[in-house]
Amino acid sequence: GTGSSILSALQDLFWLSKSKVEKQLQIISVLQWVLTFLVMGVACTLILMYILCTDCWAIAALYLAWLVFDWNTPKKGGRRSQWVRNWAIWRYFRDYFPIRVSNNNSLLVLGWVLATSHSPFVRTPYGCNSLVTRGVGLCKVESPLVNNMERIILMLCLDPSVSPGSAGICPVNRDSIDYILSKNGSGNAIIIVVGGAAESLNCTPGKNSVTLRNRKGFVKLALRHGADLVPVYSFGENEVYKQVIFEEGSWGRWVQKKFQKHIGFAPCIFHGRGLFSSNTWGLLPYSKPITTVVGEPITIPKICNPTQKEVDFYHSMYVDSLIKLFDKYKSKFGLPETEVLEVN
């Protein structure tokens, strides 16, 4: 494919070993994603405003008109492009860490769920590091079922910010989830990261915490559609960036919460490694292994108008399942048996 051609060309040009060329391509793939996330939105907005003030203002006006006309398309999955989803850059991105889905018996159940039902996969944790570690195409699967499971695992590892229109990703809101779970046919599964910006404020190396205690909207939607809930946890995701954590009541936390409330995201002060050395500070994430584990699905009945008591009951079931999933695999991924998943 395209990735192999680039690799061969660079080898011939610089007489580098295959492993060194692959490592450089991995670094480039991650760097472009970090810069895209941090810079592209602001840059495109400034360019649009500038064009509006020039003789080419009509082009910007046409774009804005199209934006209004096309406003609801992202809620319906955008315009999926298999070509974009198959870009070699996502493979190099994946291998930089590397990211993989662990082999466990629930992969069989996972395949059955996706083939037969509408299921929300509720994924944790979410930190400033999550802005990059879920920006991949296909994870490595530690399972002999890899040939049959690739389509399924692709969904677990695709970030909503990666080419959203081309990847068929939707905003996480009630309208979008209702649209997907109401579609006829099998395999209409979705992945929800429930912690969001609030959870990112507490993510730091060595800490395993999720913001979930008062996040119950996804359970209510699951009940309305009779959609099974599948707990998912990623070990090592909090290790790829180092973040300054502001204590509750401090001016830093106050600023973060104001941004979160009014703008929708919480600014984090974080750093990773440098471009040329892992011993310097920079924007590149640390190359730490990240492993996603998938729990057994929780069967949810269809209740068109669930009561708060029913929502609380199934939410409690989900929280308990997530904690059991964490406890089952924590020692396998280097955590002590005494480690506890903090649920806020």
Short mmCIF file of C-alpha atoms in Angstrom, two decimals:
data_model
loop_
_atom_site.label_atom_id
_atom_site.label_comp_id
_atom_site.label_asym_id
_atom_site.label_seq_id
_atom_site.Cartn_x
_atom_site.Cartn_y
_atom_site.Cartn_z
CA GLY A 1 0.00 0.00 0.00
CA THR A 2 0.91 3.69 0.22
CA GLY A 3 2.64 3.23 3.59
CA SER A 4 4.90 0.47 2.25
CA SER A 5 5.85 2.60 -0.76
CA ILE A 6 6.81 5.55 1.44
CA LEU A 7 8.82 3.24 3.69
CA SER A 8 10.78 1.78 0.76
CA ALA A 9 11.44 5.21 -0.75
CA LEU A 10 12.83 6.59 2.52
CA GLN A 11 15.03 3.53 2.98
CA ASP A 12 16.52 3.94 -0.47
CA LEU A 13 17.03 7.69 -0.02
CA PHE A 14 18.71 7.74 3.38
CA TRP A 15 20.07 4.18 3.65
CA LEU A 16 18.33 3.75 6.98
CA SER A 17 17.28 0.49 8.55
CA LYS A 18 13.64 -0.47 8.23
CA SER A 19 13.05 -0.16 11.97
CA LYS A 20 14.46 3.40 12.09
CA VAL A 21 12.37 4.52 9.14
CA GLU A 22 9.25 3.01 10.69
CA LYS A 23 9.95 4.79 13.97
CA GLN A 24 10.31 8.13 12.20
CA LEU A 25 7.05 7.58 10.32
CA GLN A 26 5.36 6.76 13.62
CA ILE A 27 6.65 10.00 15.16
CA ILE A 28 5.52 12.02 12.14
CA SER A 29 2.07 10.45 12.20
CA VAL A 30 1.59 11.30 15.89
CA LEU A 31 3.03 14.81 15.51
CA GLN A 32 0.66 15.69 12.66
CA TRP A 33 -2.29 14.58 14.77
CA VAL A 34 -1.23 16.59 17.82
CA LEU A 35 -0.66 19.72 15.73
CA THR A 36 -3.95 19.16 13.88
CA PHE A 37 -5.87 18.97 17.14
CA LEU A 38 -4.18 21.95 18.77
CA VAL A 39 -3.84 24.28 15.79
CA MET A 40 -6.11 23.43 12.87
CA GLY A 41 -9.42 24.57 14.36
CA VAL A 42 -8.11 27.98 15.37
CA ALA A 43 -6.09 28.39 12.17
CA CYS A 44 -9.05 27.58 9.90
CA THR A 45 -11.29 30.00 11.79
CA LEU A 46 -8.75 32.81 11.46
CA ILE A 47 -8.27 32.08 7.76
CA LEU A 48 -12.03 32.15 7.21
CA MET A 49 -12.35 35.50 8.99
CA TYR A 50 -9.46 36.88 6.95
CA ILE A 51 -11.01 35.77 3.64
CA LEU A 52 -14.27 37.48 4.62
CA CYS A 53 -12.33 40.76 4.77
CA THR A 54 -10.75 40.38 1.34
CA ASP A 55 -12.00 40.51 -2.26
CA CYS A 56 -12.56 36.75 -2.04
CA TRP A 57 -15.26 37.18 0.61
CA ALA A 58 -17.79 35.41 -1.61
CA ILE A 59 -15.90 32.13 -1.23
CA ALA A 60 -16.09 32.35 2.56
CA ALA A 61 -19.77 33.33 2.35
CA LEU A 62 -20.54 30.30 0.20
CA TYR A 63 -18.72 28.08 2.67
CA LEU A 64 -20.71 29.50 5.60
CA ALA A 65 -23.95 28.98 3.67
CA TRP A 66 -22.99 25.37 3.03
CA LEU A 67 -22.10 24.95 6.70
CA VAL A 68 -25.58 26.05 7.74
CA PHE A 69 -27.23 23.85 5.09
CA ASP A 70 -25.14 20.82 6.11
CA TRP A 71 -25.37 21.41 9.85
CA ASN A 72 -27.09 18.12 10.76
CA THR A 73 -24.99 15.78 8.61
CA PRO A 74 -22.42 15.02 11.37
CA LYS A 75 -25.29 13.87 13.59
CA LYS A 76 -26.05 11.19 11.01
CA GLY A 77 -22.56 9.81 10.66
CA GLY A 78 -21.09 12.30 8.22
CA ARG A 79 -19.84 11.07 4.85
CA ARG A 80 -17.90 7.93 5.58
CA SER A 81 -14.88 7.27 3.40
CA GLN A 82 -13.22 3.87 3.53
CA TRP A 83 -10.23 5.44 1.80
CA VAL A 84 -9.65 7.82 4.72
CA ARG A 85 -10.20 5.05 7.26
CA ASN A 86 -7.54 2.94 5.53
CA TRP A 87 -4.80 5.58 5.48
CA ALA A 88 -1.41 4.11 6.44
CA ILE A 89 -0.89 7.01 8.85
CA TRP A 90 -3.33 5.47 11.34
CA ARG A 91 -1.36 2.23 11.33
CA TYR A 92 1.87 4.07 12.13
CA PHE A 93 -0.02 6.04 14.78
CA ARG A 94 -1.19 2.81 16.39
CA ASP A 95 2.27 1.25 16.40
CA TYR A 96 3.91 4.32 18.00
CA PHE A 97 2.54 3.40 21.45
CA PRO A 98 1.54 0.55 20.64
CA ILE A 99 -2.22 0.30 21.16
CA ARG A 100 -3.92 -3.08 21.32
CA VAL A 101 -7.05 -4.85 22.49
CA SER A 102 -6.30 -7.60 24.97
CA ASN A 103 -7.30 -11.19 24.37
CA ASN A 104 -10.21 -12.16 26.59
CA ASN A 105 -13.27 -14.35 26.35
CA SER A 106 -15.55 -11.36 25.96
CA LEU A 107 -14.28 -10.82 22.40
CA LEU A 108 -16.57 -13.65 21.37
CA VAL A 109 -19.49 -11.97 23.11
CA LEU A 110 -18.42 -8.63 21.63
CA GLY A 111 -18.63 -10.06 18.13
CA TRP A 112 -22.09 -11.43 18.83
CA VAL A 113 -23.31 -8.11 20.25
CA LEU A 114 -22.17 -6.11 17.23
CA ALA A 115 -23.61 -8.63 14.80
CA THR A 116 -27.02 -8.88 16.41
CA SER A 117 -27.88 -5.72 18.32
CA HIS A 118 -27.52 -1.99 18.93
CA SER A 119 -24.98 -1.49 21.71
CA PRO A 120 -23.24 1.49 23.31
CA PHE A 121 -19.60 0.75 24.25
CA VAL A 122 -18.85 3.05 27.18
CA ARG A 123 -15.11 3.75 27.17
CA THR A 124 -12.91 5.14 29.98
CA PRO A 125 -10.79 6.98 30.93
CA TYR A 126 -10.67 10.32 29.10
CA GLY A 127 -7.71 12.65 29.61
CA CYS A 128 -5.68 15.21 27.70
CA ASN A 129 -3.83 12.11 26.51
CA SER A 130 -7.05 10.74 25.04
CA LEU A 131 -6.85 13.42 22.40
CA VAL A 132 -4.19 11.33 20.72
CA THR A 133 -4.42 7.75 21.88
CA ARG A 134 -7.82 7.13 20.37
CA GLY A 135 -6.87 8.74 17.09
CA VAL A 136 -6.07 5.43 15.46
CA GLY A 137 -7.54 3.18 12.85
CA LEU A 138 -7.06 -0.46 13.78
CA CYS A 139 -5.67 -1.70 17.07
CA LYS A 140 -3.51 -4.77 17.40
CA VAL A 141 -5.69 -7.59 18.71
CA GLU A 142 -4.12 -10.18 21.00
CA SER A 143 -6.42 -12.94 19.80
CA PRO A 144 -6.51 -15.77 17.24
CA LEU A 145 -9.81 -14.23 16.11
CA VAL A 146 -7.96 -11.25 14.62
CA ASN A 147 -9.10 -11.88 11.05
CA ASN A 148 -12.74 -11.91 12.07
CA MET A 149 -12.55 -9.19 14.69
CA GLU A 150 -10.79 -6.37 12.83
CA ARG A 151 -14.03 -4.64 11.80
CA ILE A 152 -15.22 -4.71 15.41
CA ILE A 153 -12.00 -3.46 16.99
CA LEU A 154 -11.77 -0.66 14.44
CA MET A 155 -14.87 0.86 16.00
CA LEU A 156 -13.40 0.70 19.50
CA CYS A 157 -10.27 2.60 18.54
CA LEU A 158 -11.50 5.35 16.23
CA ASP A 159 -11.57 8.79 17.79
CA PRO A 160 -14.47 11.21 17.08
CA SER A 161 -11.96 13.90 16.12
CA VAL A 162 -10.21 11.93 13.37
CA SER A 163 -11.65 13.07 10.04
CA PRO A 164 -15.16 12.98 11.57
CA GLY A 165 -17.09 13.33 8.35
CA SER A 166 -15.02 10.83 6.40
CA ALA A 167 -14.87 8.35 9.28
CA GLY A 168 -18.63 8.45 9.86
CA ILE A 169 -18.32 9.75 13.43
CA CYS A 170 -21.12 11.62 15.18
CA PRO A 171 -21.26 14.17 18.02
CA VAL A 172 -22.07 12.60 21.38
CA ASN A 173 -25.52 14.05 22.03
CA ARG A 174 -29.03 12.74 22.41
CA ASP A 175 -30.07 13.37 18.81
CA SER A 176 -27.05 11.54 17.38
CA ILE A 177 -27.38 8.54 19.68
CA ASP A 178 -31.13 8.30 19.07
CA TYR A 179 -30.52 8.37 15.32
CA ILE A 180 -27.92 5.57 15.35
CA LEU A 181 -29.71 3.30 17.81
CA SER A 182 -33.02 3.77 15.96
CA LYS A 183 -31.61 2.55 12.63
CA ASN A 184 -32.84 -0.79 11.35
CA GLY A 185 -30.44 -3.67 10.92
CA SER A 186 -27.69 -5.14 13.05
CA GLY A 187 -24.35 -3.81 14.21
CA ASN A 188 -25.38 -0.22 14.94
CA ALA A 189 -23.02 0.10 17.88
CA ILE A 190 -21.60 3.33 19.26
CA ILE A 191 -18.64 4.20 21.48
CA ILE A 192 -19.20 6.81 24.20
CA VAL A 193 -16.49 8.36 26.40
CA VAL A 194 -18.70 9.51 29.25
CA GLY A 195 -16.10 11.34 31.37
CA GLY A 196 -15.40 14.04 28.81
CA ALA A 197 -13.71 17.29 29.78
CA ALA A 198 -14.40 16.87 33.49
CA GLU A 199 -12.53 13.57 33.59
CA SER A 200 -9.54 15.00 31.74
CA LEU A 201 -8.82 17.32 34.68
CA ASN A 202 -7.86 14.40 36.93
CA CYS A 203 -5.88 12.27 34.49
CA THR A 204 -2.21 11.93 35.35
CA PRO A 205 0.38 9.11 35.31
CA GLY A 206 -0.08 6.59 38.08
CA LYS A 207 -3.72 7.50 38.68
CA ASN A 208 -6.77 5.50 37.62
CA SER A 209 -9.95 7.52 38.01
CA VAL A 210 -13.12 7.98 36.01
CA THR A 211 -15.89 10.57 36.13
CA LEU A 212 -18.99 8.43 36.11
CA ARG A 213 -20.93 8.67 39.36
CA ASN A 214 -23.36 11.33 38.09
CA ARG A 215 -23.16 10.55 34.35
CA LYS A 216 -26.41 8.66 33.76
CA GLY A 217 -27.74 10.00 30.47
CA PHE A 218 -26.19 7.15 28.47
CA VAL A 219 -28.02 4.63 30.65
CA LYS A 220 -31.35 6.36 30.04
CA LEU A 221 -30.79 6.30 26.29
CA ALA A 222 -29.80 2.63 26.44
CA LEU A 223 -33.05 1.84 28.27
CA ARG A 224 -35.13 3.75 25.73
CA HIS A 225 -33.68 1.66 22.92
CA GLY A 226 -33.12 -1.63 24.76
CA ALA A 227 -29.40 -1.40 23.90
CA ASP A 228 -26.90 -3.53 25.80
CA LEU A 229 -24.17 -1.63 27.63
CA VAL A 230 -20.58 -2.82 27.18
CA PRO A 231 -17.94 -1.59 29.68
CA VAL A 232 -14.51 -0.79 28.19
CA TYR A 233 -11.32 0.32 29.96
CA SER A 234 -7.91 1.32 28.58
CA PHE A 235 -4.87 0.61 30.74
CA GLY A 236 -1.89 2.91 30.25
CA GLU A 237 -3.76 5.79 28.65
CA ASN A 238 -2.97 8.14 31.52
CA GLU A 239 0.75 7.45 31.13
CA VAL A 240 1.37 9.09 27.74
CA TYR A 241 1.32 12.70 28.97
CA LYS A 242 2.27 14.40 32.23
CA GLN A 243 -0.27 16.94 33.40
CA VAL A 244 -0.36 19.64 36.06
CA ILE A 245 -3.30 18.82 38.35
CA PHE A 246 -4.89 21.80 40.10
CA GLU A 247 -6.53 21.09 43.43
CA GLU A 248 -10.21 21.76 44.00
CA GLY A 249 -10.71 25.37 45.05
CA SER A 250 -7.52 26.63 43.40
CA TRP A 251 -7.51 29.41 40.79
CA GLY A 252 -6.27 26.97 38.15
CA ARG A 253 -9.20 24.58 38.67
CA TRP A 254 -11.61 27.54 38.68
CA VAL A 255 -10.35 28.65 35.26
CA GLN A 256 -10.56 25.10 33.89
CA LYS A 257 -14.14 24.66 35.06
CA LYS A 258 -15.19 28.02 33.59
CA PHE A 259 -13.75 27.00 30.21
CA GLN A 260 -15.46 23.62 30.50
CA LYS A 261 -18.83 25.18 31.30
CA HIS A 262 -18.88 27.93 28.66
CA ILE A 263 -16.70 26.59 25.85
CA GLY A 264 -17.06 22.83 26.21
CA PHE A 265 -13.48 21.80 26.94
CA ALA A 266 -11.09 22.15 29.84
CA PRO A 267 -7.62 23.56 29.06
CA CYS A 268 -4.89 21.33 30.46
CA ILE A 269 -1.25 22.17 31.19
CA PHE A 270 0.60 19.10 30.00
CA HIS A 271 3.76 17.97 28.29
CA GLY A 272 5.20 14.91 26.64
CA ARG A 273 8.54 14.15 25.03
CA GLY A 274 10.49 16.17 22.51
CA LEU A 275 10.63 15.53 18.78
CA PHE A 276 14.24 14.32 18.73
CA SER A 277 14.69 12.89 22.21
CA SER A 278 12.51 11.25 24.83
CA ASN A 279 14.59 13.01 27.50
CA THR A 280 13.36 16.50 26.54
CA TRP A 281 9.98 18.15 26.93
CA GLY A 282 7.67 18.55 23.97
CA LEU A 283 4.22 17.91 22.53
CA LEU A 284 4.76 14.32 21.47
CA PRO A 285 3.16 11.75 23.79
CA TYR A 286 5.41 9.25 25.52
CA SER A 287 5.58 5.90 23.72
CA LYS A 288 3.80 3.87 26.40
CA PRO A 289 1.78 0.70 25.67
CA ILE A 290 -2.00 1.14 25.87
CA THR A 291 -4.24 -1.89 26.17
CA THR A 292 -8.02 -1.84 25.94
CA VAL A 293 -10.07 -4.52 27.66
CA VAL A 294 -13.73 -5.20 26.94
CA GLY A 295 -16.17 -6.49 29.54
CA GLU A 296 -19.23 -8.66 29.24
CA PRO A 297 -22.29 -6.83 27.86
CA ILE A 298 -25.00 -5.85 30.31
CA THR A 299 -28.44 -6.81 29.03
CA ILE A 300 -30.75 -3.78 29.08
CA PRO A 301 -34.54 -4.03 28.67
CA LYS A 302 -36.40 -1.64 26.40
CA ILE A 303 -38.30 0.91 28.49
CA CYS A 304 -39.63 3.89 26.54
CA ASN A 305 -39.97 6.10 29.60
CA PRO A 306 -37.62 4.76 32.29
CA THR A 307 -38.01 6.03 35.84
CA GLN A 308 -35.08 7.50 37.77
CA LYS A 309 -35.05 4.37 39.93
CA GLU A 310 -34.62 2.18 36.85
CA VAL A 311 -31.87 4.42 35.48
CA ASP A 312 -30.05 4.33 38.85
CA PHE A 313 -30.31 0.54 39.00
CA TYR A 314 -28.73 -0.12 35.61
CA HIS A 315 -26.19 2.65 36.11
CA SER A 316 -25.10 0.93 39.31
CA MET A 317 -24.80 -2.34 37.38
CA TYR A 318 -22.56 -0.65 34.83
CA VAL A 319 -20.31 0.92 37.48
CA ASP A 320 -19.94 -2.43 39.25
CA SER A 321 -19.11 -4.16 35.94
CA LEU A 322 -16.46 -1.56 35.11
CA ILE A 323 -14.82 -1.93 38.53
CA LYS A 324 -14.79 -5.74 38.17
CA LEU A 325 -13.26 -5.41 34.69
CA PHE A 326 -10.54 -3.14 36.09
CA ASP A 327 -9.83 -5.46 39.02
CA LYS A 328 -9.67 -8.51 36.75
CA TYR A 329 -6.92 -7.11 34.52
CA LYS A 330 -5.03 -4.58 36.66
CA SER A 331 -2.27 -6.97 37.76
CA LYS A 332 -1.76 -8.19 34.18
CA PHE A 333 -0.86 -4.65 33.13
CA GLY A 334 1.57 -3.85 35.94
CA LEU A 335 -0.73 -2.45 38.63
CA PRO A 336 -0.60 -3.76 42.22
CA GLU A 337 -3.48 -5.82 43.57
CA THR A 338 -4.18 -3.00 46.03
CA GLU A 339 -4.86 -0.51 43.20
CA VAL A 340 -8.45 0.76 43.25
CA LEU A 341 -10.36 2.38 40.39
CA GLU A 342 -11.55 5.76 41.66
CA VAL A 343 -15.11 6.51 40.50
CA ASN A 344 -16.00 10.20 40.87
#
